[in-house]
PDB file of C-alpha atoms in Angstrom:
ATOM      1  CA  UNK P   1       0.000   0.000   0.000  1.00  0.00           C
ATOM      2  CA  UNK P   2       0.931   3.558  -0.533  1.00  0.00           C
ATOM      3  CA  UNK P   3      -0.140   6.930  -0.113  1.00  0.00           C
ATOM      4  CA  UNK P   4      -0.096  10.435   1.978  1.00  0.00           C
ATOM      5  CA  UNK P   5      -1.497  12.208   4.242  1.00  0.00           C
ATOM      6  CA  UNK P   6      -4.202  10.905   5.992  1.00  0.00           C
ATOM      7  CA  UNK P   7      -5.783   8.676   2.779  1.00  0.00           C
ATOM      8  CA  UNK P   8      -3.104   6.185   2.978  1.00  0.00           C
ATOM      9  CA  UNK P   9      -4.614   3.007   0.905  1.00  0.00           C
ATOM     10  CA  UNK P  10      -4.216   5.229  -2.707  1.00  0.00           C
ATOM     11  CA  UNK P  11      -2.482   2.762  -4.605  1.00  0.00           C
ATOM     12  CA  UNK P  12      -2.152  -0.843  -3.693  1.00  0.00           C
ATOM     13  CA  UNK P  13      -1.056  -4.286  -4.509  1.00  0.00           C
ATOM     14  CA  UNK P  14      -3.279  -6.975  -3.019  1.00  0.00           C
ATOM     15  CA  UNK P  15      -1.025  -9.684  -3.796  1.00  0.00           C
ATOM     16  CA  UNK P  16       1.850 -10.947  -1.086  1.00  0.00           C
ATOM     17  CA  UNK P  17       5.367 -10.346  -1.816  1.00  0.00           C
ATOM     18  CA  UNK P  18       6.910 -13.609  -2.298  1.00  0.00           C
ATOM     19  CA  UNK P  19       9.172 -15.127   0.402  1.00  0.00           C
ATOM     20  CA  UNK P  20      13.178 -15.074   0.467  1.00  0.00           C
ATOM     21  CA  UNK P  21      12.393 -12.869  -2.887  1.00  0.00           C
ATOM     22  CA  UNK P  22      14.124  -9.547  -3.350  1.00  0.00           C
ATOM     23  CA  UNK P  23      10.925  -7.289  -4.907  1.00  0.00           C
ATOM     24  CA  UNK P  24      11.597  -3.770  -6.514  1.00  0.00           C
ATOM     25  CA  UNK P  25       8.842  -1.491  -5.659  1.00  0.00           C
ATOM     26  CA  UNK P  26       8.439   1.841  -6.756  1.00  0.00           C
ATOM     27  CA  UNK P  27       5.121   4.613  -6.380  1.00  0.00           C
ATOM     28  CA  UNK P  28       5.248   8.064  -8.081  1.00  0.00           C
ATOM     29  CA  UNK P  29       2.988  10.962  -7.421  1.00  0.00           C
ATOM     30  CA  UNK P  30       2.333  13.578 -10.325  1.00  0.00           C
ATOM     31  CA  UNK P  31       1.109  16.428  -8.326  1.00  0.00           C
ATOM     32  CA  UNK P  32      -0.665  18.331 -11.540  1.00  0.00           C
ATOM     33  CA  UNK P  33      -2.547  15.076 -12.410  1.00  0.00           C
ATOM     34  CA  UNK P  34      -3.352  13.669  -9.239  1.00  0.00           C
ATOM     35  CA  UNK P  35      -1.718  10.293 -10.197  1.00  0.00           C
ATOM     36  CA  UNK P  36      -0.694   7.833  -8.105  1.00  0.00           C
ATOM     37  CA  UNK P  37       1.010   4.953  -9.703  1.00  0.00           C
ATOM     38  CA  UNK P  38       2.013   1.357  -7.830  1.00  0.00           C
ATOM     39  CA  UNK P  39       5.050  -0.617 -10.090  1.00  0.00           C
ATOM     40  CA  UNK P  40       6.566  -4.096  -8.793  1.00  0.00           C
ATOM     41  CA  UNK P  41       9.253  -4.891 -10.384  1.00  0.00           C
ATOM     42  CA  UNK P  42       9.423  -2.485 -13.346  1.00  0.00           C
ATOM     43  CA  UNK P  43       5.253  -3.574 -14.218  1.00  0.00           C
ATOM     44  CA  UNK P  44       2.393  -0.672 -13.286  1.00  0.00           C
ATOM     45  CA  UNK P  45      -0.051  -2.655 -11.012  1.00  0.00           C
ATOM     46  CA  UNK P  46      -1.858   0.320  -9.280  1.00  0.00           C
ATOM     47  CA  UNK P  47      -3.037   3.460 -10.657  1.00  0.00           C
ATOM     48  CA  UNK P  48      -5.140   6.246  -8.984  1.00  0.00           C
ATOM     49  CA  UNK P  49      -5.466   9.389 -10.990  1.00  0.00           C
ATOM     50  CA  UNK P  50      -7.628  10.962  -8.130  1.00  0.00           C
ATOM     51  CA  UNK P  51      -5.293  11.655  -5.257  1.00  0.00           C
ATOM     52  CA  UNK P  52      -5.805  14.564  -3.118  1.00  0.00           C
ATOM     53  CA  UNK P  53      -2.877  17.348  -2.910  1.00  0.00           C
ATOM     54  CA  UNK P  54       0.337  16.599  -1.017  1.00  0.00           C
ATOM     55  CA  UNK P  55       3.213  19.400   0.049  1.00  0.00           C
ATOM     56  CA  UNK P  56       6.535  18.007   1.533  1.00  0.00           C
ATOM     57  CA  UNK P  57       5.536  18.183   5.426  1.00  0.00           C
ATOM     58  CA  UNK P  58       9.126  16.529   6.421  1.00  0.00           C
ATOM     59  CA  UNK P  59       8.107  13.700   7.574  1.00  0.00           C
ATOM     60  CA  UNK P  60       8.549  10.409   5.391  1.00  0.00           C
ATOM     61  CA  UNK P  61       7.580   6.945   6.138  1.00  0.00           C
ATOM     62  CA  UNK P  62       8.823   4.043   4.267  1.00  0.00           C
ATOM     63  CA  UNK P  63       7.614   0.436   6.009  1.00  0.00           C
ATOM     64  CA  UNK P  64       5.175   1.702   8.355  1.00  0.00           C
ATOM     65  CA  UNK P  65       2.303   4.106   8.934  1.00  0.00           C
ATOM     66  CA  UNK P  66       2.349   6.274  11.419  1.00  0.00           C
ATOM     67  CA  UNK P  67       1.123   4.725  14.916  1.00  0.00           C
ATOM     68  CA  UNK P  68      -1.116   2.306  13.114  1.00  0.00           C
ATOM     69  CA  UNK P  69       1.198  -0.817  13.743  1.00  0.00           C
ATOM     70  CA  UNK P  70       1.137  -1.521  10.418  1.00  0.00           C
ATOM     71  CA  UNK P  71       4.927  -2.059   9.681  1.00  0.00           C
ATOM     72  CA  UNK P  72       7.047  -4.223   6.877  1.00  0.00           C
ATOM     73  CA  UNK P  73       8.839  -7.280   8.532  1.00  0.00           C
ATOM     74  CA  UNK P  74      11.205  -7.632   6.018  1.00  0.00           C
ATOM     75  CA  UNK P  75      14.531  -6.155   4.292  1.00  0.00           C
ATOM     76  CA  UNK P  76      14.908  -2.528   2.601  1.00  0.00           C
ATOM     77  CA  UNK P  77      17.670  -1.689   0.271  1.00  0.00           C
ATOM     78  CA  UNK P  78      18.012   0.959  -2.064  1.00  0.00           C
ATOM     79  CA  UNK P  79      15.468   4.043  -0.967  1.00  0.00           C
ATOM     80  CA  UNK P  80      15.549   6.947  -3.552  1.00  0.00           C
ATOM     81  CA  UNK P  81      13.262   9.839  -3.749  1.00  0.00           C
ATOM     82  CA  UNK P  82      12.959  11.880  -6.702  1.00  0.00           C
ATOM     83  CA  UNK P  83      11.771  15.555  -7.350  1.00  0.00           C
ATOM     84  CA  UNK P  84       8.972  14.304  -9.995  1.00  0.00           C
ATOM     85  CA  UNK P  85       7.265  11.646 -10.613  1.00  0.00           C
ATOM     86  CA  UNK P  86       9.234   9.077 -13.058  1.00  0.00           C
ATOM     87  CA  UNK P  87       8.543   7.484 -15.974  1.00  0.00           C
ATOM     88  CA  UNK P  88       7.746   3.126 -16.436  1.00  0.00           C
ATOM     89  CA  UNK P  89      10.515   3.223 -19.097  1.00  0.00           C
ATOM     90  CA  UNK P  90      12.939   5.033 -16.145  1.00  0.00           C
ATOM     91  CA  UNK P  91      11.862   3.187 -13.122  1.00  0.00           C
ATOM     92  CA  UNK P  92      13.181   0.360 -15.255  1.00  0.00           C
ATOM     93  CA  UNK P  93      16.677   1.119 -16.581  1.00  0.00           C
ATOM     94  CA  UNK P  94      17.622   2.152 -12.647  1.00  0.00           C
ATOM     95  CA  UNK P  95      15.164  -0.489 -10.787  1.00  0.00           C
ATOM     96  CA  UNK P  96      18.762  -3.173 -10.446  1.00  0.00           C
ATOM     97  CA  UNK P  97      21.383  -0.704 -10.558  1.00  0.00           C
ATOM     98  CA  UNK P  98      23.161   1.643  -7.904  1.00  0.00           C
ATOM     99  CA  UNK P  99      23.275   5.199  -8.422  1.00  0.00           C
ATOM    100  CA  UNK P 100      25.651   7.747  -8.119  1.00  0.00           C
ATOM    101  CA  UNK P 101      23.791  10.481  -5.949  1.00  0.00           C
ATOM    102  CA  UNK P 102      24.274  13.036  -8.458  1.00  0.00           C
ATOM    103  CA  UNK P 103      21.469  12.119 -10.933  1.00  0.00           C
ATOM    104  CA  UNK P 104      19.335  14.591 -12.085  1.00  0.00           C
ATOM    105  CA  UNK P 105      16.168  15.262  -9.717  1.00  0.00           C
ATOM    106  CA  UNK P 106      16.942  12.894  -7.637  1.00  0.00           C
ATOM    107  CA  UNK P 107      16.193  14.484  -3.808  1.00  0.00           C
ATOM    108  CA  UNK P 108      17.553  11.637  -1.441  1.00  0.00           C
ATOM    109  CA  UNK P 109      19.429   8.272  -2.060  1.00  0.00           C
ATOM    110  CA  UNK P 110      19.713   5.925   0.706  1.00  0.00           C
ATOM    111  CA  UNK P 111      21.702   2.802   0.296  1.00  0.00           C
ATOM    112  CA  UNK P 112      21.588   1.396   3.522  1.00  0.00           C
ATOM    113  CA  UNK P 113      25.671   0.890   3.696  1.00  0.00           C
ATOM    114  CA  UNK P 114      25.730   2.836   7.467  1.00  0.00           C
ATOM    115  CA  UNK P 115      26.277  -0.501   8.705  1.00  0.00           C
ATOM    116  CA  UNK P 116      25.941  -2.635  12.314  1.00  0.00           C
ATOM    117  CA  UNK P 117      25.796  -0.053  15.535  1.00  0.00           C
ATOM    118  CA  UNK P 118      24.146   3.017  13.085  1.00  0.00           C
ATOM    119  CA  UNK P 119      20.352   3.924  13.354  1.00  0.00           C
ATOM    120  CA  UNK P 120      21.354   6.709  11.176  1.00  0.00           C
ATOM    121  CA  UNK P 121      20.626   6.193   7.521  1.00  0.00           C
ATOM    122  CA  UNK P 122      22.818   8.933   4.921  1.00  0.00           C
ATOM    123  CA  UNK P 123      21.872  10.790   2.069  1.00  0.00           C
ATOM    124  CA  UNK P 124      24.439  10.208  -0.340  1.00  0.00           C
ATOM    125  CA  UNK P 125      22.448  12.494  -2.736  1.00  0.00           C
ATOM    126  CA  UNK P 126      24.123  15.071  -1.552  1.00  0.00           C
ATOM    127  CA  UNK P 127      21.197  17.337  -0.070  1.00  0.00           C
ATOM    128  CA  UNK P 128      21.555  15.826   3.590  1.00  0.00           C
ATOM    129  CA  UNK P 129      17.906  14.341   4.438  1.00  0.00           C
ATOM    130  CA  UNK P 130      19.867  12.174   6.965  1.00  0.00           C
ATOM    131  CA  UNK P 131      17.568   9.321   8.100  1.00  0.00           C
ATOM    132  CA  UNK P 132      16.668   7.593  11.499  1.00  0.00           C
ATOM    133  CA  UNK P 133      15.950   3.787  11.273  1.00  0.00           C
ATOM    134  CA  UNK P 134      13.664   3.364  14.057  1.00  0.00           C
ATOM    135  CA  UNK P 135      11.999  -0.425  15.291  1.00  0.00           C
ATOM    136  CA  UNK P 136      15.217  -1.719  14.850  1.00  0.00           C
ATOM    137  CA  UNK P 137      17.925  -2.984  16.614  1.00  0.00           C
ATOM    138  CA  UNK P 138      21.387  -1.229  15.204  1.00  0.00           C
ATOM    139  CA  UNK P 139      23.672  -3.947  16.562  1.00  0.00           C
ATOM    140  CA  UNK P 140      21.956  -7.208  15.237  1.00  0.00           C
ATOM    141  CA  UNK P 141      19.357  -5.689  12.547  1.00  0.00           C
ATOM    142  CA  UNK P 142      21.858  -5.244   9.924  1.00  0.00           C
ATOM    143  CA  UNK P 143      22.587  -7.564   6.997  1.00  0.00           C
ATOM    144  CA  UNK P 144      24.742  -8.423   3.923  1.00  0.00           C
ATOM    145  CA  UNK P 145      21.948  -6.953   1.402  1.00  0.00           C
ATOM    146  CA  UNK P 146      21.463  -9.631  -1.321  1.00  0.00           C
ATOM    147  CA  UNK P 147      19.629  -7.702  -3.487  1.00  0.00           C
ATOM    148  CA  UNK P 148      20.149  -7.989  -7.221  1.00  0.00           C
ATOM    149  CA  UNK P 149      22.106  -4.682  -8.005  1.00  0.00           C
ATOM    150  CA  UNK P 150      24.384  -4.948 -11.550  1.00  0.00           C
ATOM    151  CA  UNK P 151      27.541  -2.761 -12.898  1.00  0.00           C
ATOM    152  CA  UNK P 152      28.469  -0.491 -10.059  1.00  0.00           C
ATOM    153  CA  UNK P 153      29.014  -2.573  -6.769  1.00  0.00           C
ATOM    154  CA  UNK P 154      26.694  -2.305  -3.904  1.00  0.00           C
ATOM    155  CA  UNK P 155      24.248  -4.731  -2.805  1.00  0.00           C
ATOM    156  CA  UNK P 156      26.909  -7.218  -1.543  1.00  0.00           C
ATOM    157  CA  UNK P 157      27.636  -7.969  -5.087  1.00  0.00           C
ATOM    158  CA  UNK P 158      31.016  -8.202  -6.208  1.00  0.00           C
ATOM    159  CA  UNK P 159      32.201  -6.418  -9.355  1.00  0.00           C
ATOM    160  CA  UNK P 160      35.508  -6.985 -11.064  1.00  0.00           C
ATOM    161  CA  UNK P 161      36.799  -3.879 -12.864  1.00  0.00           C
ATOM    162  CA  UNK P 162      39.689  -4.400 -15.259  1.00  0.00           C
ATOM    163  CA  UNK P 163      41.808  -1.325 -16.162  1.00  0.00           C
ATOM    164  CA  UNK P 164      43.749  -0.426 -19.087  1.00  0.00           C
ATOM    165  CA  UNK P 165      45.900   2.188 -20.043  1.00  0.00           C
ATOM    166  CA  UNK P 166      46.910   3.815 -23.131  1.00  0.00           C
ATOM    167  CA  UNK P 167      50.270   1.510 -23.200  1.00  0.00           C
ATOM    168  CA  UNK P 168      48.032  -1.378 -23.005  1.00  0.00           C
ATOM    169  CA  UNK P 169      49.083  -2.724 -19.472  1.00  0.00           C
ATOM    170  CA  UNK P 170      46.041  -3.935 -17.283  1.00  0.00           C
ATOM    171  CA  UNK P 171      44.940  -4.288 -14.225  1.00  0.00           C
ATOM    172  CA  UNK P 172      42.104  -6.468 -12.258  1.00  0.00           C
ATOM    173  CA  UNK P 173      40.717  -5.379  -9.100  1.00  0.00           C
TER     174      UNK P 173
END
């Protein structure tokens, strides 16, 4: 589910994520055409094109809603927020693949590398909309993410990156 304010339930998927499955999920808002859109993995499975008015009230919730005890019991990786709402054909090229923090219009990037001990989640966007990770125990709650992020690292993958230079010598890291 997904929404604002207090009309949460806008857009929603009334299927259950599979288990031990990494699931992309992404939900734009286009302010001028009151659209909501739901996408799993890259495919539009929600649409509301009546959704009432939202300005940025600083508070964000991803996994929970408010004091309603409805909260996700699973893993996060890979939280960006963007300054419009993006395109299918967008959503798509980035949905597996790490980001820089400098992309155009992009507003916050969180890639959950703080690590064990840190309840503190960084913008590496560069705008500094620091995070707090809260139900969650820093020490133990922290895990090697699986998810299936390509070229670029992150994730837990592992990349190999082979350099060479103009006299043809390499190098593999």
């Amino acid at each position: 589910y997904a929404g604002h304010g207090t009309q949460y339930s806008l857009v929603a998927d009334n299927l259950n994520f599979p288990t031990n499955t990494w699931v992309h999920v992404a939900v734009t808002y286009d302010v001028a055409t009151t659209t909501m859109r739901l996408y799993k993995n890259g495919v539009q499975i929600a649409i509301n094109t009546t959704v009432p008015g939202y300005t940025d009230g600083g508070f964000f919730s991803i996994s929970g809603h408010g004091n309603t005890g409805c909260n996700w019991n699973g893993y996060i990786d890979e939280v960006r927020i963007w300054d419009h709402a993006r395109l299918q054909t967008e959503i798509q090229a980035t949905q597996n693949v790490p980001l820089s923090g400098s992309e155009t219009g992009l507003k916050a990037y969180y890639n959950f590398e703080n690590g064990p001990g840190s309840s503190i989640l960084t913008d590496i966007s560069g705008n500094g909309f620091t995070g707090t990770l809260i139900n969650m125990e820093p020490g133990s709650d922290w895990i090697a993410s699986t998810a299936p992020l390509s070229a670029g690292g992150g994730g837990g993958n592992t990349v190999t990156l082979t350099v060479t230079d103009v006299n043809g010598n390499s190098s593999t890291c």
